[in-house]
Coordinates of C-alpha atoms in Angstrom, one line a residue:
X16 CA -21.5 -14.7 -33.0
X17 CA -23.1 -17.6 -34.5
X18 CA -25.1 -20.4 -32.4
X19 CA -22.5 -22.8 -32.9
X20 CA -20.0 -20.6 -31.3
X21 CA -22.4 -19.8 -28.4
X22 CA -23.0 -23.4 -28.2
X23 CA -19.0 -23.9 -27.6
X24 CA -19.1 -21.0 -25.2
X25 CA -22.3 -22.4 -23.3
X26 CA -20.0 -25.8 -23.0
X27 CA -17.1 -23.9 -21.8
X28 CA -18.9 -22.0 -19.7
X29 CA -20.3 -25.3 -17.9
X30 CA -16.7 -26.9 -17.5
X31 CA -15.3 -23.9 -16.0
X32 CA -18.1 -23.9 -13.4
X33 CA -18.0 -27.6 -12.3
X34 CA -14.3 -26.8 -11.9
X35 CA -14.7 -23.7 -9.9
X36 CA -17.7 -25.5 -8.1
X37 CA -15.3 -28.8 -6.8
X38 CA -13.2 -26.6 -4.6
X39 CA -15.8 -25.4 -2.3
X40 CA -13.4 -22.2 -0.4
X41 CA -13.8 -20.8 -3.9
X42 CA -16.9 -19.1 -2.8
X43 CA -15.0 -17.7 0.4
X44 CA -13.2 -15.8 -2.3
X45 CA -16.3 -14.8 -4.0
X46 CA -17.9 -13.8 -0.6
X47 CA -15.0 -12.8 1.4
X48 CA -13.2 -10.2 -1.2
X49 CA -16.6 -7.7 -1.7
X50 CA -17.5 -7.8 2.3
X51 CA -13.6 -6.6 2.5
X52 CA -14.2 -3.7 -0.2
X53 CA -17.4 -2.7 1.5
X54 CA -15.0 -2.7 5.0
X55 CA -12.3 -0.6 3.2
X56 CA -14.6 2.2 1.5
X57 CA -16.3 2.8 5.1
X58 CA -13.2 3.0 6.1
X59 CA -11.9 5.4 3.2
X60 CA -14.8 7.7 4.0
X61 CA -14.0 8.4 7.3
X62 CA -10.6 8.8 6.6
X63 CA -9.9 11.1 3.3
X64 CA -11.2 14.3 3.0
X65 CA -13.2 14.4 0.4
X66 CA -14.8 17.3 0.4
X67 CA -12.4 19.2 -0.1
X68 CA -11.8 18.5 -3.5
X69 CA -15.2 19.0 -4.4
X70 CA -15.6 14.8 -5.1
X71 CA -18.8 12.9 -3.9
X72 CA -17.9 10.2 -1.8
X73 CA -20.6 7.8 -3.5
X74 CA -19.8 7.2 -6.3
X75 CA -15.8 7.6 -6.1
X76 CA -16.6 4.7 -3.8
X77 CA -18.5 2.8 -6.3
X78 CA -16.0 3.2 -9.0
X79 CA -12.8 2.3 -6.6
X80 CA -14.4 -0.5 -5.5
X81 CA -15.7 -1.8 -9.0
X82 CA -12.0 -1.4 -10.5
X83 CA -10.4 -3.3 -7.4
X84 CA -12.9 -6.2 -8.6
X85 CA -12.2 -6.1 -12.4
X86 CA -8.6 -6.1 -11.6
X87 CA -8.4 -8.8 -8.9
X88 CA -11.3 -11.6 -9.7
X89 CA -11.1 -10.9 -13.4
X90 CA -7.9 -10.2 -14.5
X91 CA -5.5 -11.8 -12.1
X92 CA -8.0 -15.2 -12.2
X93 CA -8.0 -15.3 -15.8
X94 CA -4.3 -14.8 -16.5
X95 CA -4.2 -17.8 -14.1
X96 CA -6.8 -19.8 -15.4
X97 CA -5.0 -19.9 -19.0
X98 CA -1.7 -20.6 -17.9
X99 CA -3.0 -23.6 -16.1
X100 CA -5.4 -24.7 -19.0
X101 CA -2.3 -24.9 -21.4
X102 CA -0.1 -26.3 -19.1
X103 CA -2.7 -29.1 -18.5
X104 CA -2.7 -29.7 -22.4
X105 CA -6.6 -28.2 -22.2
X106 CA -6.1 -25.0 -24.8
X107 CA -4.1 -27.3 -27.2
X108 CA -6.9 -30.1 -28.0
X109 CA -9.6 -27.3 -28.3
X110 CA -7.4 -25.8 -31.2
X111 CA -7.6 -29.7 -32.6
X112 CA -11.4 -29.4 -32.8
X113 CA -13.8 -26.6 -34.6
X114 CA -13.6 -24.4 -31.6
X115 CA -12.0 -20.8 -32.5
X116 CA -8.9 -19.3 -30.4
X117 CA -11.1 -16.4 -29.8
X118 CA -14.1 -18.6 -28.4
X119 CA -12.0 -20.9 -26.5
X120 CA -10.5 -17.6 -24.6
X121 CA -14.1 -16.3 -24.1
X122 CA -15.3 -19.3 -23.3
X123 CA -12.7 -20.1 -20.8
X124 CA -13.0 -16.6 -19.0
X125 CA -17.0 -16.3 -19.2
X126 CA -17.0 -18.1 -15.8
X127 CA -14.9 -15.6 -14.2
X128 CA -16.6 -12.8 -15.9
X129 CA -19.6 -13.8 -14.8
X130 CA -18.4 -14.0 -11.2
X131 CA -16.8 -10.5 -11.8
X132 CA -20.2 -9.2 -12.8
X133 CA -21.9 -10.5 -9.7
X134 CA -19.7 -9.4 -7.6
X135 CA -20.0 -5.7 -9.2
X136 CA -23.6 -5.4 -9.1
X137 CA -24.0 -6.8 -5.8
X138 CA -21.4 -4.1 -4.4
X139 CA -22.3 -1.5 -6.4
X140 CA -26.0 -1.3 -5.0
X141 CA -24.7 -1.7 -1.6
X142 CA -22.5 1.0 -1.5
X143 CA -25.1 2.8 -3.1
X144 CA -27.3 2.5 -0.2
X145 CA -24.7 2.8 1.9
X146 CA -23.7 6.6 0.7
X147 CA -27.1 7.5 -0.5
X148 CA -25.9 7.5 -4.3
X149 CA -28.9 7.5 -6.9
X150 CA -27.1 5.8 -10.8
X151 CA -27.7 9.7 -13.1
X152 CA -26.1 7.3 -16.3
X153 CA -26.8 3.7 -16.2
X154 CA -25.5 3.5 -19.6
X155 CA -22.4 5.1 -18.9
X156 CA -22.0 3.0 -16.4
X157 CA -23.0 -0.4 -18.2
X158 CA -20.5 0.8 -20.9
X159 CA -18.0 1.1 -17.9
X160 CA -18.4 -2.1 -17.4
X161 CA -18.2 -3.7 -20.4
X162 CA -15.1 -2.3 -21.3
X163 CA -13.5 -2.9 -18.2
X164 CA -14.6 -6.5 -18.8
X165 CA -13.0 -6.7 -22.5
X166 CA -9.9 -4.9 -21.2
X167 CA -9.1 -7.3 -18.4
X168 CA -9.8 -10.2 -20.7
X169 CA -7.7 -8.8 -23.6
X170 CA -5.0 -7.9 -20.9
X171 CA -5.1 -11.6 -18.8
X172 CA -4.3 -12.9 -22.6
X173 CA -1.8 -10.7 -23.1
X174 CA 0.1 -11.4 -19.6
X175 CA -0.6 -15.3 -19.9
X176 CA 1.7 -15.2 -23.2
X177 CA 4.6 -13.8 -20.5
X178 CA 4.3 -16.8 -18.4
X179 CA 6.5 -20.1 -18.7
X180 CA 4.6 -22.0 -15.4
X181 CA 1.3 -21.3 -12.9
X182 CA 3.8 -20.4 -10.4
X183 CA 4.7 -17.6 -12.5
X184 CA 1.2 -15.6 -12.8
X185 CA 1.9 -13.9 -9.4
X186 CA 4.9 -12.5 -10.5
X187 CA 3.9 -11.2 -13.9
X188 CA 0.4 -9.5 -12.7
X189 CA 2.2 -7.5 -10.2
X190 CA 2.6 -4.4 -12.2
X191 CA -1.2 -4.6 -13.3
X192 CA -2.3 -5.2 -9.3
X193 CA 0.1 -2.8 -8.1
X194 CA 0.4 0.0 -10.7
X195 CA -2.7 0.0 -12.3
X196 CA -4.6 1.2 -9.5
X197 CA -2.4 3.7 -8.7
X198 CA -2.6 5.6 -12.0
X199 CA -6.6 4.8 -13.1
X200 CA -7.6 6.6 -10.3
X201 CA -9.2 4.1 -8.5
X202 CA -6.8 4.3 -5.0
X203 CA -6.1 7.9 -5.5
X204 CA -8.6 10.4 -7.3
X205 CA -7.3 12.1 -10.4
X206 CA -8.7 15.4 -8.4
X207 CA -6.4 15.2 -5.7
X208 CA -3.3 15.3 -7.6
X209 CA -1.4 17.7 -9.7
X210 CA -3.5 18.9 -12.6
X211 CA -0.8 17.9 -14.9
X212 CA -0.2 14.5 -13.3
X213 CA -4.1 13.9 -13.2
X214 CA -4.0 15.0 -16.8
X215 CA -1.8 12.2 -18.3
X216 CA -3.3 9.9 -16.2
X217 CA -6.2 10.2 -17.9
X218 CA -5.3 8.1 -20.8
X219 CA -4.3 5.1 -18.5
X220 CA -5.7 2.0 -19.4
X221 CA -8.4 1.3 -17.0
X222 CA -9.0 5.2 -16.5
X223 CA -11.8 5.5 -19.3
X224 CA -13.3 2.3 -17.1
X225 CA -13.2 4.3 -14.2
X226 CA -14.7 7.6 -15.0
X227 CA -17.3 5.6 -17.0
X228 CA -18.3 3.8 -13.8
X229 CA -18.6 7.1 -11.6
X230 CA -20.2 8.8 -14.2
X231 CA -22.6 6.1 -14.0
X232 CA -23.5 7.6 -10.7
X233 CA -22.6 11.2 -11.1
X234 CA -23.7 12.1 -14.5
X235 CA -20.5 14.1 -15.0
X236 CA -19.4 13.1 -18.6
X237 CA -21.4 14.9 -21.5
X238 CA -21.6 12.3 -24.4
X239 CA -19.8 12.9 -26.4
X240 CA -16.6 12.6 -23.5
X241 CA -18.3 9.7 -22.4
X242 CA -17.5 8.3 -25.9
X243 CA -14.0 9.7 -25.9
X244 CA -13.2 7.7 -22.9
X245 CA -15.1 4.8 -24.6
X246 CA -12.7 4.7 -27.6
X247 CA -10.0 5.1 -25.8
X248 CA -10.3 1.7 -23.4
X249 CA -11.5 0.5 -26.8
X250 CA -8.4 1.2 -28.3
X251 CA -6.4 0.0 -25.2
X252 CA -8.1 -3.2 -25.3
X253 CA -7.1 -3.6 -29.2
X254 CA -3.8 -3.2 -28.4
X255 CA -3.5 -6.2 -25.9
X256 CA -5.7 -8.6 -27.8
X257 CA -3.0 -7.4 -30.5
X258 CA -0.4 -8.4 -28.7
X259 CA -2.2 -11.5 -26.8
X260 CA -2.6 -12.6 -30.9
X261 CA 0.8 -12.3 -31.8
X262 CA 2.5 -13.9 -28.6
X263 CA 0.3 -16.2 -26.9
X264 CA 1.4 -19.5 -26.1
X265 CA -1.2 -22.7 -26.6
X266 CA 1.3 -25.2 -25.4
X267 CA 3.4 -25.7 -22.6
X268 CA 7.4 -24.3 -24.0
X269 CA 9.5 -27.3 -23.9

């Protein structure tokens, strides 16, 4: 990326945070969603029986609660935050200047990302304290994140091509907020279920994410699985910027 493209990401970095920073109960969102995670995994704990299925309770925790975030202040946020930007006309005099579509996505997300990150870090080491869990992989789990990021991103594009109105983000991230946790094995653990079941659910889309994350923590993944699950949310993510390229929507439909 050249400096004038990170000088247009910089700039629409800075208008997405004055936006963000006007409505002040923003930051009970911010606050309020991580102190609710942290609740719900004490709560987990007490509750499942981990044990018995041989899974440390640490770093499932961390994982869980780091997917919950990528999924609900990343991609549901930033599926909303391009419909509204293209129905206020926003997206469509970018594309009249020197800024590329790809920058003026990024650009427009890197606000949210960066909230997203936050937000993981911050929870991640609390939870961490909380359960006595030492990271065995950063880099696993840096890559966990990063491709989590790119997949949300990629996917809020692709979703934002399905809506007409604002009104209609809620109804078209449903499957995402409610499915995709269900098969990534962030609310129920791969281990628990059928070994068949938890097989195929291994190629899920944010299930590379998600065993990147714990392995983070847990050391579990050799390399060169690690980089399996890698290319695979790589190749996930490819599809929905392919699709996000073909079908995306700069203007209002009239």
């Amino acid at each position: 990326m050249n400096s004038l493209a990170m000088q247009h990401m910089k700039t629409l970095f800075g208008i997405e945070w004055k936006l963000f920073n006007r409505i002040k109960s923003n930051y009970i969102f911010v606050v309020l969603l991580p102190v609710m995670l942290l609740m719900a995994m004490q709560f987990v704990q007490e509750q499942m029986k981990l044990d018995e299925h041989g899974l440390d309770a640490g770093p499932l925790m961390v994982s869980t609660a780091c997917g919950i975030l990528l999924i609900f202040s990343l991609y549901s946020s930033v599926t909303g935050l391009y419909v509204a930007r293209r129905e206020e006309l926003v997206l469509k005099r970018l594309r009249t200047g020197e800024v590329s579509d790809p920058v003026i996505l990024a650009g427009g997300a890197s606000m949210y990302i960066a909230v997203c990150v936050v937000q993981i870090v911050a929870v991640s080491a609390l939870l961490s304290l909380m359960f006595g869990a030492v990271p065995q992989q950063p880099l696993a789990a840096l890559g966990g994140l990063v491709t989590g990021i790119l997949l949300m991103t990629a996917m809020a594009a692709a979703t934002a091509a399905l809506c007409r109105t604002v009104e209609s983000v809620l109804v078209a991230t449903l499957p995402a907020v409610f499915v995709l946790p269900m098969i990534s094995g962030i609310y129920i653990p791969r281990e628990v279920l059928p070994q068949a079941l938890g097989d195929a659910l291994m190629f899920a889309p944010l299930s590379p994410t998600v065993d990147l994350m714990r392995s983070g923590w847990t050391g579990e993944l050799a390399l060169g699985a690690g980089l399996a699950r890698g290319i695979l949310a790589i190749a996930w993510t490819a599809l929905f910027a392919w699709i996000a390229m073909r079908r995306f929507r700069w203007e209002p439909r009239t």
